[in-house]
mmCIF file of C-alpha atoms and ligand atoms in Angstrom:
data_model
loop_
_atom_site.group_PDB
_atom_site.id
_atom_site.type_symbol
_atom_site.label_atom_id
_atom_site.label_comp_id
_atom_site.label_asym_id
_atom_site.label_seq_id
_atom_site.Cartn_x
_atom_site.Cartn_y
_atom_site.Cartn_z
ATOM 1 C CA MET A 63 94.935 34.220 24.410
ATOM 2 C CA TYR A 64 94.506 31.863 26.946
ATOM 3 C CA ARG A 65 94.570 32.964 30.736
ATOM 4 C CA PHE A 66 96.980 30.185 31.709
ATOM 5 C CA ASN A 67 99.989 29.105 29.023
ATOM 6 C CA PHE A 68 101.222 26.064 31.230
ATOM 7 C CA PHE A 69 99.817 23.957 28.353
ATOM 8 C CA HIS A 70 102.288 22.066 26.724
ATOM 9 C CA ASN A 71 101.600 22.439 23.136
ATOM 10 C CA GLY A 72 99.084 25.033 22.843
ATOM 11 C CA THR A 73 95.773 24.039 21.232
ATOM 12 C CA MET A 74 96.908 20.952 19.427
ATOM 13 C CA ARG A 75 94.662 18.054 20.242
ATOM 14 C CA ASN A 76 96.012 15.656 22.636
ATOM 15 C CA LEU A 77 95.345 12.325 24.064
ATOM 16 C CA LEU A 78 95.497 12.060 28.036
ATOM 17 C CA VAL A 79 95.319 8.446 29.228
ATOM 18 C CA ASN A 80 93.076 7.834 32.167
ATOM 19 C CA ILE A 81 94.686 4.689 34.036
ATOM 20 C CA ASP A 82 91.993 4.286 36.926
ATOM 21 C CA HIS A 83 90.999 0.774 35.256
ATOM 22 C CA VAL A 84 94.429 -0.547 35.351
ATOM 23 C CA ALA A 85 94.235 0.110 39.257
ATOM 24 C CA THR A 86 90.755 -1.480 39.126
ATOM 25 C CA LEU A 87 92.294 -4.959 38.170
ATOM 26 C CA ARG A 88 94.849 -4.721 40.234
ATOM 27 C CA ASN A 89 92.499 -4.149 43.450
ATOM 28 C CA ALA A 90 90.245 -7.001 42.012
ATOM 29 C CA ARG A 91 93.272 -9.428 43.362
ATOM 30 C CA GLY A 92 94.514 -7.147 46.087
ATOM 31 C CA GLU A 93 97.965 -7.556 44.122
ATOM 32 C CA THR A 94 100.470 -5.077 43.208
ATOM 33 C CA VAL A 95 99.991 -5.734 39.440
ATOM 34 C CA PRO A 96 99.201 -4.373 36.835
ATOM 35 C CA ASP A 97 100.431 -1.168 38.192
ATOM 36 C CA PRO A 98 98.973 1.793 37.021
ATOM 37 C CA VAL A 99 102.342 3.758 37.212
ATOM 38 C CA GLU A 100 103.923 1.287 34.765
ATOM 39 C CA ALA A 101 100.955 1.750 32.332
ATOM 40 C CA ALA A 102 101.233 5.718 32.702
ATOM 41 C CA MET A 103 104.784 5.054 31.691
ATOM 42 C CA VAL A 104 103.894 2.838 28.530
ATOM 43 C CA ALA A 105 101.078 5.426 27.792
ATOM 44 C CA GLU A 106 103.429 8.282 27.359
ATOM 45 C CA LYS A 107 106.156 6.369 25.747
ATOM 46 C CA ALA A 108 103.317 5.568 23.012
ATOM 47 C CA GLY A 109 102.545 9.283 22.558
ATOM 48 C CA ALA A 110 100.064 10.132 25.106
ATOM 49 C CA ALA A 111 100.543 13.991 26.082
ATOM 50 C CA GLY A 112 99.824 13.180 29.735
ATOM 51 C CA ILE A 113 97.993 11.022 32.227
ATOM 52 C CA VAL A 114 94.653 11.290 33.976
ATOM 53 C CA PHE A 115 93.376 9.760 37.021
ATOM 54 C CA HIS A 116 90.453 9.946 39.411
ATOM 55 C CA LEU A 117 91.172 10.043 43.063
ATOM 56 C CA ARG A 118 87.842 8.956 44.409
ATOM 57 C CA GLU A 119 86.752 9.317 48.074
ATOM 58 C CA ASP A 120 86.447 5.636 48.514
ATOM 59 C CA ARG A 121 89.573 4.934 46.723
ATOM 60 C CA ARG A 122 88.020 1.997 44.556
ATOM 61 C CA HIS A 123 90.851 2.370 42.234
ATOM 62 C CA ILE A 124 93.563 4.806 42.118
ATOM 63 C CA ARG A 125 94.940 4.965 45.766
ATOM 64 C CA ASP A 126 96.934 7.959 47.454
ATOM 65 C CA ASP A 127 100.393 6.142 47.105
ATOM 66 C CA ASP A 128 99.621 5.960 43.248
ATOM 67 C CA VAL A 129 99.267 9.661 43.109
ATOM 68 C CA TYR A 130 102.622 10.333 44.598
ATOM 69 C CA ARG A 131 104.206 7.521 42.753
ATOM 70 C CA LEU A 132 102.657 8.964 39.140
ATOM 71 C CA ARG A 133 103.840 12.482 40.093
ATOM 72 C CA LYS A 134 107.332 11.022 39.819
ATOM 73 C CA VAL A 135 107.299 9.636 36.618
ATOM 74 C CA THR A 136 104.692 11.475 34.411
ATOM 75 C CA ARG A 137 106.522 13.587 31.960
ATOM 76 C CA GLY A 138 103.348 15.228 30.147
ATOM 77 C CA LEU A 139 100.496 16.568 31.612
ATOM 78 C CA PHE A 140 99.551 15.576 35.399
ATOM 79 C CA ASP A 141 95.636 15.779 35.445
ATOM 80 C CA PHE A 142 94.135 15.074 38.746
ATOM 81 C CA GLU A 143 90.506 14.445 38.564
ATOM 82 C CA MET A 144 88.338 14.730 41.684
ATOM 83 C CA ALA A 145 85.542 15.888 43.480
ATOM 84 C CA ALA A 146 85.817 19.553 45.358
ATOM 85 C CA THR A 147 86.270 18.132 48.729
ATOM 86 C CA ASP A 148 88.481 19.658 51.499
ATOM 87 C CA GLU A 149 90.658 16.230 51.545
ATOM 88 C CA MET A 150 91.086 16.023 47.535
ATOM 89 C CA ILE A 151 91.746 19.762 47.583
ATOM 90 C CA GLU A 152 94.671 19.261 50.005
ATOM 91 C CA ILE A 153 96.112 16.294 48.372
ATOM 92 C CA CYS A 154 95.982 17.949 44.999
ATOM 93 C CA THR A 155 97.443 21.513 45.896
ATOM 94 C CA GLY A 156 100.266 19.589 48.053
ATOM 95 C CA ILE A 157 101.249 17.315 45.142
ATOM 96 C CA LYS A 158 100.969 20.444 42.594
ATOM 97 C CA ALA A 159 99.059 18.884 39.739
ATOM 98 C CA ASP A 160 99.405 21.068 36.497
ATOM 99 C CA LEU A 161 95.456 20.564 36.059
ATOM 100 C CA VAL A 162 92.659 19.612 37.953
ATOM 101 C CA THR A 163 89.387 18.370 36.700
ATOM 102 C CA LEU A 164 86.604 18.841 39.029
ATOM 103 C CA VAL A 165 83.908 16.370 38.480
ATOM 104 C CA PRO A 166 80.602 15.597 40.691
ATOM 105 C CA GLU A 167 81.062 12.264 42.424
ATOM 106 C CA SER A 168 78.448 9.747 44.352
ATOM 107 C CA ARG A 169 79.449 6.758 46.016
ATOM 108 C CA GLU A 170 76.663 4.547 44.475
ATOM 109 C CA GLU A 171 77.990 5.500 40.895
ATOM 110 C CA LEU A 172 79.678 3.071 38.717
ATOM 111 C CA THR A 173 81.634 5.818 36.908
ATOM 112 C CA THR A 174 80.892 9.572 36.889
ATOM 113 C CA GLU A 175 77.392 10.080 35.500
ATOM 114 C CA GLY A 176 76.952 13.414 34.475
ATOM 115 C CA GLY A 177 78.704 16.992 34.380
ATOM 116 C CA LEU A 178 78.721 19.574 37.164
ATOM 117 C CA ASP A 179 75.549 21.481 37.791
ATOM 118 C CA MET A 180 77.127 24.899 37.647
ATOM 119 C CA ARG A 181 74.339 26.634 38.907
ATOM 120 C CA LYS A 182 74.674 24.766 42.009
ATOM 121 C CA VAL A 183 78.279 24.948 42.808
ATOM 122 C CA ARG A 184 78.823 28.256 41.681
ATOM 123 C CA ASP A 185 79.222 30.272 44.785
ATOM 124 C CA ASP A 186 81.133 27.410 46.603
ATOM 125 C CA TYR A 187 83.599 27.101 43.843
ATOM 126 C CA ARG A 188 83.833 30.833 43.646
ATOM 127 C CA GLU A 189 84.570 31.450 47.210
ATOM 128 C CA LYS A 190 86.263 27.989 48.650
ATOM 129 C CA VAL A 191 87.224 25.823 45.848
ATOM 130 C CA PHE A 192 89.001 27.902 43.180
ATOM 131 C CA PRO A 193 91.143 30.119 45.292
ATOM 132 C CA PRO A 194 93.621 27.358 46.624
ATOM 133 C CA PHE A 195 94.067 26.027 43.338
ATOM 134 C CA LYS A 196 94.736 29.610 41.763
ATOM 135 C CA GLN A 197 97.156 30.049 44.892
ATOM 136 C CA ALA A 198 98.936 26.814 43.944
ATOM 137 C CA GLY A 199 99.075 27.937 40.394
ATOM 138 C CA ILE A 200 96.992 24.898 39.409
ATOM 139 C CA ALA A 201 94.877 25.516 36.094
ATOM 140 C CA ILE A 202 91.100 24.351 36.616
ATOM 141 C CA SER A 203 89.117 22.284 34.208
ATOM 142 C CA LEU A 204 85.254 21.958 34.791
ATOM 143 C CA PHE A 205 83.536 18.571 33.699
ATOM 144 C CA VAL A 206 80.339 19.950 32.274
ATOM 145 C CA ASP A 207 77.497 18.752 29.856
ATOM 146 C CA PRO A 208 77.440 20.623 26.794
ATOM 147 C CA SER A 209 75.043 23.264 28.084
ATOM 148 C CA GLU A 210 75.120 26.917 27.457
ATOM 149 C CA GLU A 211 74.383 27.976 30.919
ATOM 150 C CA ASP A 212 77.112 25.696 32.679
ATOM 151 C CA ILE A 213 79.810 27.074 30.140
ATOM 152 C CA ALA A 214 79.034 30.460 30.554
ATOM 153 C CA ILE A 215 79.372 30.200 34.181
ATOM 154 C CA SER A 216 82.556 28.292 33.852
ATOM 155 C CA ALA A 217 84.106 31.468 32.126
ATOM 156 C CA GLU A 218 82.674 33.621 34.509
ATOM 157 C CA LEU A 219 84.501 31.968 37.193
ATOM 158 C CA GLU A 220 87.565 32.212 35.322
ATOM 159 C CA ALA A 221 88.233 28.633 35.290
ATOM 160 C CA GLU A 222 91.101 27.732 32.460
ATOM 161 C CA ALA A 223 89.197 24.847 30.531
ATOM 162 C CA VAL A 224 86.033 22.821 30.416
ATOM 163 C CA GLU A 225 85.900 19.250 29.693
ATOM 164 C CA LEU A 226 82.993 18.602 27.718
ATOM 165 C CA HIS A 227 81.153 15.327 28.804
ATOM 166 C CA THR A 228 80.860 13.275 25.841
ATOM 167 C CA GLY A 229 78.792 10.265 27.579
ATOM 168 C CA SER A 230 75.609 11.270 26.095
ATOM 169 C CA TYR A 231 77.080 11.139 22.451
ATOM 170 C CA ALA A 232 78.908 7.863 23.380
ATOM 171 C CA ASN A 233 75.799 6.269 24.799
ATOM 172 C CA ALA A 234 73.410 7.391 21.738
ATOM 173 C CA THR A 235 71.965 4.406 20.111
ATOM 174 C CA THR A 236 70.053 6.102 16.989
ATOM 175 C CA ASP A 237 71.524 8.303 14.222
ATOM 176 C CA PRO A 238 69.452 11.320 15.080
ATOM 177 C CA VAL A 239 70.102 11.185 18.923
ATOM 178 C CA ARG A 240 73.884 10.719 17.837
ATOM 179 C CA LYS A 241 73.596 13.526 15.386
ATOM 180 C CA ASN A 242 71.957 15.849 18.056
ATOM 181 C CA GLU A 243 74.449 15.145 20.557
ATOM 182 C CA LEU A 244 77.308 16.203 18.077
ATOM 183 C CA LYS A 245 75.589 19.073 17.525
ATOM 184 C CA ARG A 246 75.549 20.180 21.099
ATOM 185 C CA LEU A 247 79.067 19.219 21.745
ATOM 186 C CA ARG A 248 79.923 21.316 18.432
ATOM 187 C CA ASP A 249 77.771 24.427 19.958
ATOM 188 C CA ALA A 250 79.283 24.028 23.202
ATOM 189 C CA ALA A 251 82.826 23.968 22.014
ATOM 190 C CA ILE A 252 82.819 27.233 19.776
ATOM 191 C CA GLN A 253 81.044 28.880 22.994
ATOM 192 C CA ALA A 254 83.589 27.934 25.281
ATOM 193 C CA HIS A 255 86.410 28.853 22.820
ATOM 194 C CA GLU A 256 85.095 32.293 22.058
ATOM 195 C CA LEU A 257 84.653 32.840 26.134
ATOM 196 C CA GLY A 258 88.618 31.913 26.201
ATOM 197 C CA LEU A 259 88.388 28.599 27.535
ATOM 198 C CA ARG A 260 90.269 25.691 26.629
ATOM 199 C CA VAL A 261 88.213 22.982 25.326
ATOM 200 C CA ASN A 262 88.950 19.422 26.650
ATOM 201 C CA ALA A 263 86.464 16.319 26.342
ATOM 202 C CA GLY A 264 86.026 12.969 27.552
ATOM 203 C CA HIS A 265 83.558 9.939 28.809
ATOM 204 C CA GLY A 266 82.596 6.655 26.603
ATOM 205 C CA LEU A 267 84.955 7.626 23.773
ATOM 206 C CA ASN A 268 86.269 4.725 21.937
ATOM 207 C CA PHE A 269 87.660 3.690 18.421
ATOM 208 C CA GLU A 270 84.216 3.384 17.204
ATOM 209 C CA ASN A 271 83.019 6.962 17.844
ATOM 210 C CA ILE A 272 86.038 8.829 18.296
ATOM 211 C CA GLN A 273 86.168 10.089 14.351
ATOM 212 C CA PRO A 274 82.807 11.278 13.946
ATOM 213 C CA PHE A 275 83.252 13.465 17.175
ATOM 214 C CA LEU A 276 86.935 14.889 15.923
ATOM 215 C CA ASP A 277 85.267 15.733 12.557
ATOM 216 C CA HIS A 278 82.108 17.534 13.979
ATOM 217 C CA VAL A 279 83.797 19.279 16.933
ATOM 218 C CA PRO A 280 86.283 22.074 16.628
ATOM 219 C CA HIS A 281 88.892 23.740 19.078
ATOM 220 C CA LEU A 282 89.432 20.541 20.958
ATOM 221 C CA ALA A 283 92.649 20.394 22.875
ATOM 222 C CA ASP A 284 93.031 17.686 25.536
ATOM 223 C CA ILE A 285 90.688 14.272 25.023
ATOM 224 C CA SER A 286 90.754 11.896 28.156
ATOM 225 C CA ILE A 287 89.991 8.393 27.351
ATOM 226 C CA GLY A 288 90.093 5.360 29.663
ATOM 227 C CA HIS A 289 87.799 2.404 29.721
ATOM 228 C CA ALA A 290 87.891 1.707 26.122
ATOM 229 C CA LEU A 291 91.678 2.022 25.789
ATOM 230 C CA ILE A 292 92.594 -0.636 28.820
ATOM 231 C CA ALA A 293 90.018 -2.941 27.204
ATOM 232 C CA ASP A 294 91.551 -2.894 23.821
ATOM 233 C CA ALA A 295 95.016 -3.167 25.508
ATOM 234 C CA LEU A 296 94.279 -6.611 26.713
ATOM 235 C CA PHE A 297 94.090 -7.863 23.095
ATOM 236 C CA ASN A 298 96.802 -5.464 21.500
ATOM 237 C CA GLY A 299 98.865 -4.317 23.971
ATOM 238 C CA LEU A 300 98.741 -0.860 25.757
ATOM 239 C CA GLU A 301 101.732 0.526 23.619
ATOM 240 C CA ASN A 302 99.940 -0.423 20.452
ATOM 241 C CA THR A 303 96.669 0.764 21.522
ATOM 242 C CA VAL A 304 97.780 3.975 22.694
ATOM 243 C CA ARG A 305 99.608 4.491 19.467
ATOM 244 C CA ARG A 306 96.557 3.888 17.473
ATOM 245 C CA MET A 307 94.437 6.389 19.381
ATOM 246 C CA VAL A 308 97.262 8.766 19.434
ATOM 247 C CA SER A 309 97.292 8.887 15.626
ATOM 248 C CA ILE A 310 93.665 9.143 15.270
ATOM 249 C CA ILE A 311 93.464 12.020 17.337
ATOM 250 C CA LYS A 312 96.332 13.719 15.907
ATOM 251 C CA GLY A 313 94.662 13.124 12.456
HETATM 252 N N1 PXP B 678 86.636 12.151 31.914
HETATM 253 C C1 PXP B 678 86.013 12.144 33.105
HETATM 254 C C2 PXP B 678 85.799 13.533 33.694
HETATM 255 C C3 PXP B 678 85.734 10.979 33.514
HETATM 256 O O1 PXP B 678 85.285 10.881 34.976
HETATM 257 C C4 PXP B 678 85.981 9.838 32.834
HETATM 258 C C5 PXP B 678 85.885 8.471 33.484
HETATM 259 O O2 PXP B 678 86.888 8.496 34.522
HETATM 260 C C6 PXP B 678 86.954 10.094 31.661
HETATM 261 C C7 PXP B 678 87.121 11.257 31.032
HETATM 262 C C8 PXP B 678 87.064 9.097 30.906
HETATM 263 O O3 PXP B 678 86.011 8.453 30.373
HETATM 264 P P1 PXP B 678 86.147 6.541 29.929
HETATM 265 O O4 PXP B 678 86.811 5.564 30.855
HETATM 266 O O5 PXP B 678 84.739 6.294 29.549
HETATM 267 O O6 PXP B 678 86.889 6.952 28.518
#
């Protein structure tokens, strides 16, 4: 039923580990450790179904050399998160990622702040951005807010997946807001699934908020988590941390 059948295990829920912040720590001292590539190997050994990284224009965490080294060791899904610039498209198609996750990017932000404005990028994506990925056989996921219009446009463009931005849910400070965000995510997941899109999700998920999210939102496939895992790993070890999150996600 999906347009692309490269996905490793159909529609089961999976954890993809984002290793950007291992590189953040390494770069803070200009050292070679901790090595994000080693982190990727540990994460996969602990049951992660794949690895995500965001190669940013300013290379503030992951660097080009990391991407090439990661490609060699990653056995599961290799998810290349990026802004749709000519430079990134060239690197991503050259290395033949399994999946590209397209995100908005601005220099000033601390982390990705919101989903893509699909109405704004629609024509550019259709004409310039999608063709090289389609030609290279790379599946495309669009990082979007749980908005009906953004999801409808993602399907119209024939993306393979959407990644639902869970940041507003994760940042909710009151129960009514949290409930409302869960409802928006649930509606968005149902809509995306009905339109034949794979439903991925991520941003701000952690050990406290993951279970209600899993309980309310159907059709989930790849769930990307970074910051909370790397933070927890400082106290519990990355292998233990990833194993625990995999077991929650697998239910
Ligand atoms: N998905 C996307 C598109 C992201 O930009 C990020 C942050 O890099 C994540 C998932 C992971 O978010 P977090 O680090 O908050 O778990």
